[in-house]
XYZ file of N, CA and C in Angstrom:
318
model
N 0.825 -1.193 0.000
C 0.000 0.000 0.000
C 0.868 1.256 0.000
N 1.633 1.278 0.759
C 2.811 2.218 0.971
C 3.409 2.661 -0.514
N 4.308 1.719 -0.973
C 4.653 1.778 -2.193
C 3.466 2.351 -3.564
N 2.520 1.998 -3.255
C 1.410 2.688 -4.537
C 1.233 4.092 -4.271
N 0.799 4.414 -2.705
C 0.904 5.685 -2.489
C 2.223 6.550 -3.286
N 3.524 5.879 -2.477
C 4.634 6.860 -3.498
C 4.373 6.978 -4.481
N 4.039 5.772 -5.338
C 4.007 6.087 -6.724
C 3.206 6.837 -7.559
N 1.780 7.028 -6.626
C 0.700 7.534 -7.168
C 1.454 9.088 -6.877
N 2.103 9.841 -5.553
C 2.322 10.754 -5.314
C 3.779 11.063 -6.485
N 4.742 10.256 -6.828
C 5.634 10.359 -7.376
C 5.300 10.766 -9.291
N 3.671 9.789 -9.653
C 3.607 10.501 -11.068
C 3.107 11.603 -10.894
N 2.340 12.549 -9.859
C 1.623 13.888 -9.902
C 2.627 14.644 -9.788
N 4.152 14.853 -9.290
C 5.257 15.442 -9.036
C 5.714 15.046 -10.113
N 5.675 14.191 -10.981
C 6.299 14.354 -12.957
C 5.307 15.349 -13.447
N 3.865 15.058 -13.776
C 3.521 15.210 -14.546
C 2.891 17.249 -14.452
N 3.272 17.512 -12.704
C 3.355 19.080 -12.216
C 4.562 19.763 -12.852
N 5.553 18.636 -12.745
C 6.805 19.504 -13.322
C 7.188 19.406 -14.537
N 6.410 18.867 -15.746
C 6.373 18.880 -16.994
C 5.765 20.137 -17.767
N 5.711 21.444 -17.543
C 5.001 22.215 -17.904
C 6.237 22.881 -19.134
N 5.981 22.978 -20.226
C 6.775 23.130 -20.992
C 7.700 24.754 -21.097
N 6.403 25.477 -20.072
C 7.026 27.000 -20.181
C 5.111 27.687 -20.119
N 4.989 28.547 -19.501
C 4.057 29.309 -19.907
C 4.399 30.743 -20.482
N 3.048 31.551 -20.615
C 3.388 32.860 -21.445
C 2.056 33.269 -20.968
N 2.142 34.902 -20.974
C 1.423 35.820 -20.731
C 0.467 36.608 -22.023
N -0.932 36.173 -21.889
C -1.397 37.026 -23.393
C -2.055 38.309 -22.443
N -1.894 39.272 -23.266
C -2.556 40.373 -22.867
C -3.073 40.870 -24.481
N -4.717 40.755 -23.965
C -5.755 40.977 -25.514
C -6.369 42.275 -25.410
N -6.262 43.084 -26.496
C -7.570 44.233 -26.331
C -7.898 44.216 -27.588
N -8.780 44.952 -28.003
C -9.981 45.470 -29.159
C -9.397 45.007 -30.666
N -7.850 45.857 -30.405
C -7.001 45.591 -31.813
C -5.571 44.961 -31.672
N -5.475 44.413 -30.655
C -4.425 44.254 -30.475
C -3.835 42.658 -29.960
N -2.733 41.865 -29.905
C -2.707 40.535 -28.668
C -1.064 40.553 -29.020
N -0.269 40.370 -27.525
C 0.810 40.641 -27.330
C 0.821 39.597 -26.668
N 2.195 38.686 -26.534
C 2.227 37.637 -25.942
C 3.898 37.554 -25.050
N 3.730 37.878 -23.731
C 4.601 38.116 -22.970
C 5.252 36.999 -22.401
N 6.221 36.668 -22.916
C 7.175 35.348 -22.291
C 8.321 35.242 -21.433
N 8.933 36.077 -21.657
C 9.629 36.293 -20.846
C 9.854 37.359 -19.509
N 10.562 37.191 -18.394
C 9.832 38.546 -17.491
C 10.522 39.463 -17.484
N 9.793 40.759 -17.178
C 9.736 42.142 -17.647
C 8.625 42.723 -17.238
N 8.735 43.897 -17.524
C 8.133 44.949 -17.299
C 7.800 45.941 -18.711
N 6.284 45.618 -19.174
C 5.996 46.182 -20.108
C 4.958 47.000 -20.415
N 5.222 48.271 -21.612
C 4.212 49.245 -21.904
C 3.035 48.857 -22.925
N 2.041 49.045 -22.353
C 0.811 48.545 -23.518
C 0.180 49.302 -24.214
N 0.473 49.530 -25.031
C -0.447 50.398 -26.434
C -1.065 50.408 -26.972
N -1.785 50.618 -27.497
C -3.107 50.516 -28.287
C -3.109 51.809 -29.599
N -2.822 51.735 -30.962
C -2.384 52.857 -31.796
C -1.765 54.150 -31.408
N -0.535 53.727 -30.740
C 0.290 54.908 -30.047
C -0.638 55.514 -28.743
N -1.811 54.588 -28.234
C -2.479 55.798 -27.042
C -2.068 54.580 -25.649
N -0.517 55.067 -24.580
C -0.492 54.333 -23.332
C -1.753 53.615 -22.815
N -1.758 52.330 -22.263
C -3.119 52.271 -21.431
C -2.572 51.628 -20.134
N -1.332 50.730 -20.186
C -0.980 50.321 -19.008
C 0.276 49.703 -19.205
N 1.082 49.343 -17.734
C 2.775 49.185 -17.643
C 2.204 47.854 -16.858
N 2.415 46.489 -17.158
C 2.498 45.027 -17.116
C 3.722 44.734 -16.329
N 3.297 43.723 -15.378
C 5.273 43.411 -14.709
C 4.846 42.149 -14.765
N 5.429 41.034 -15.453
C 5.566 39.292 -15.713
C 6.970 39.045 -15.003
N 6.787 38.196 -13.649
C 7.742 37.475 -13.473
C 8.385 36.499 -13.991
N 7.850 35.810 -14.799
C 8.136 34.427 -15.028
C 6.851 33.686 -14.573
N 6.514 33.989 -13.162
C 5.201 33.215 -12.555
C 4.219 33.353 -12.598
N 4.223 34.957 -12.637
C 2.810 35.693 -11.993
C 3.007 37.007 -13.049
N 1.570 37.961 -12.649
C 1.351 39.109 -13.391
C 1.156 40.207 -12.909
N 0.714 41.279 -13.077
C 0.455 42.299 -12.472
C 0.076 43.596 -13.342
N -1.030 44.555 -13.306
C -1.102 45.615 -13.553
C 0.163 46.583 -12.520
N 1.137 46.904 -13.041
C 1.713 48.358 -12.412
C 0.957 49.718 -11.877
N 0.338 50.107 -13.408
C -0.347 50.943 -13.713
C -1.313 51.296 -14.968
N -1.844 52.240 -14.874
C -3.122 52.216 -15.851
C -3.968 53.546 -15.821
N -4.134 54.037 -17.179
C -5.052 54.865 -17.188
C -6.441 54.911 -16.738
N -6.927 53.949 -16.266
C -8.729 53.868 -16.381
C -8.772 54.435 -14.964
N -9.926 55.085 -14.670
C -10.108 55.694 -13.545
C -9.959 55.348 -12.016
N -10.831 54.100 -11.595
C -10.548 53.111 -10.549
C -9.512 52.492 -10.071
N -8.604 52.112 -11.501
C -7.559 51.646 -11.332
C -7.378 50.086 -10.616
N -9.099 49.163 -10.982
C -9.149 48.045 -10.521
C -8.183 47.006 -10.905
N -7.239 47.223 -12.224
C -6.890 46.104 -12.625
C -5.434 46.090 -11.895
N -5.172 48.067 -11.505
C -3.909 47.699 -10.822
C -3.985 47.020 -8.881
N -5.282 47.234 -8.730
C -6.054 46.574 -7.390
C -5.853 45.563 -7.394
N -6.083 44.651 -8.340
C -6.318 42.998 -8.221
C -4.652 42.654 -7.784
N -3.555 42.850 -8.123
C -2.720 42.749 -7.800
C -1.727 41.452 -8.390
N -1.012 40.562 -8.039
C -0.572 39.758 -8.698
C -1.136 38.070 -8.827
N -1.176 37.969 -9.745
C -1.956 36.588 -10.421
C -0.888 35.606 -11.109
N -1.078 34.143 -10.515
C -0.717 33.572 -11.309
C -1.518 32.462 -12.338
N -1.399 31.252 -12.828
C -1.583 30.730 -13.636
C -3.189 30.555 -13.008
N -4.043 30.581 -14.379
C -5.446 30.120 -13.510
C -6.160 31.461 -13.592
N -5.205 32.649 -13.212
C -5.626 34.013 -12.865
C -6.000 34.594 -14.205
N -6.721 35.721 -13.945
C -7.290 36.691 -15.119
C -7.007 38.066 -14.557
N -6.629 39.170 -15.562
C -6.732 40.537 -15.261
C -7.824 41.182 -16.146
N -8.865 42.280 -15.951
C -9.802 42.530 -16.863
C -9.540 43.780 -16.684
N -9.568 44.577 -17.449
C -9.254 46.187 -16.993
C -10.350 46.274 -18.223
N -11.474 46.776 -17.641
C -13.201 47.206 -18.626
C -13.082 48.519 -19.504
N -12.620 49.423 -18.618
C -12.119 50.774 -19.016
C -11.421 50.784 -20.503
N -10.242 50.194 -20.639
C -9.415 49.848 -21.321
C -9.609 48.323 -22.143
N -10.714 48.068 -22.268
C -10.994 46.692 -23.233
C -9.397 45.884 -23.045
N -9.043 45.831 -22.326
C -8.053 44.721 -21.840
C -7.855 43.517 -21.202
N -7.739 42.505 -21.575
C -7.600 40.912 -20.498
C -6.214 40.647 -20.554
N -5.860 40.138 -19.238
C -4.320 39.699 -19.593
C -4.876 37.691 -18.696
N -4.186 37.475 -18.929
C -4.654 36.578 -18.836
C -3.366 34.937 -19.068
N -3.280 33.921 -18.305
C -2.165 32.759 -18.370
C -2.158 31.702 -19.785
N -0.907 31.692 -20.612
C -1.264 30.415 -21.706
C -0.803 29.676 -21.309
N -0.956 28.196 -20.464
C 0.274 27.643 -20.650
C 0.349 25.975 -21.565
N 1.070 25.730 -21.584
C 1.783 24.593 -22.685
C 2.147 23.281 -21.790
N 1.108 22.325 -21.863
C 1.516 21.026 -21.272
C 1.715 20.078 -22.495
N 1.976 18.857 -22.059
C 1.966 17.215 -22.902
C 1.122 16.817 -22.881
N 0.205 17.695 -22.018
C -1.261 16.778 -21.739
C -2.550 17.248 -21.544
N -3.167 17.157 -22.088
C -4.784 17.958 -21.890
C -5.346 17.825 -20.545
N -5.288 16.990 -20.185
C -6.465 16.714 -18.466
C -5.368 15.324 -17.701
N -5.558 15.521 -16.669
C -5.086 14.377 -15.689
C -6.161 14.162 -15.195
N -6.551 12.171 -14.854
C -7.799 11.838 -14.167
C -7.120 10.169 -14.247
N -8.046 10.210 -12.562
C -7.473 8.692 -12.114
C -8.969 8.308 -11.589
């Protein structure tokens, strides 16, 4: 029994750490930018600023932003799973990521 347990616990620790790499899309009206590597970036929309993006590698974040409330720089940092919506600014940023595998189920 012991031994199945490891093993059952030993393929969920492969198949967690098989993630090939994720990436950051951030979509608006006319636009989709796809942030992979981390940085700190300016978002544009036909030369008009709307917001400064910080991608760790892990997680996301509004910096800053023109829209009034400033909810999307509220929500704060997100990782995979997570969504940013900034309404003001027709913006989603939002997690892609890249497995070997569509669904896990036992």
């Amino acid at each position: 029994m012991l031994i199945i347990l490891i093993f059952v616990v030993l393929i969920f620790s492969i198949l967690a750490s098989e993630k090939k790499g994720s990436k950051v899309v951030v979509q608006g009206r006319d636009f989709r930018k796809i942030l992979s590597k981390p940085g700190t970036y300016d978002i544009t929309e036909n030369g008009r600023f709307l917001m400064k993006v910080e991608f760790d590698g892990n997680r996301v974040r509004v910096v800053e932003s023109t829209c009034p409330l400033k909810l999307c720089v509220k929500t704060g940092w997100v990782g995979p799973g997570g969504t940013i919506i900034c309404v003001p600014n027709e913006v989603i940023i939002f997690f892609e990521e890249k497995t070997d595998y569509d669904t896990v189920t036992w």
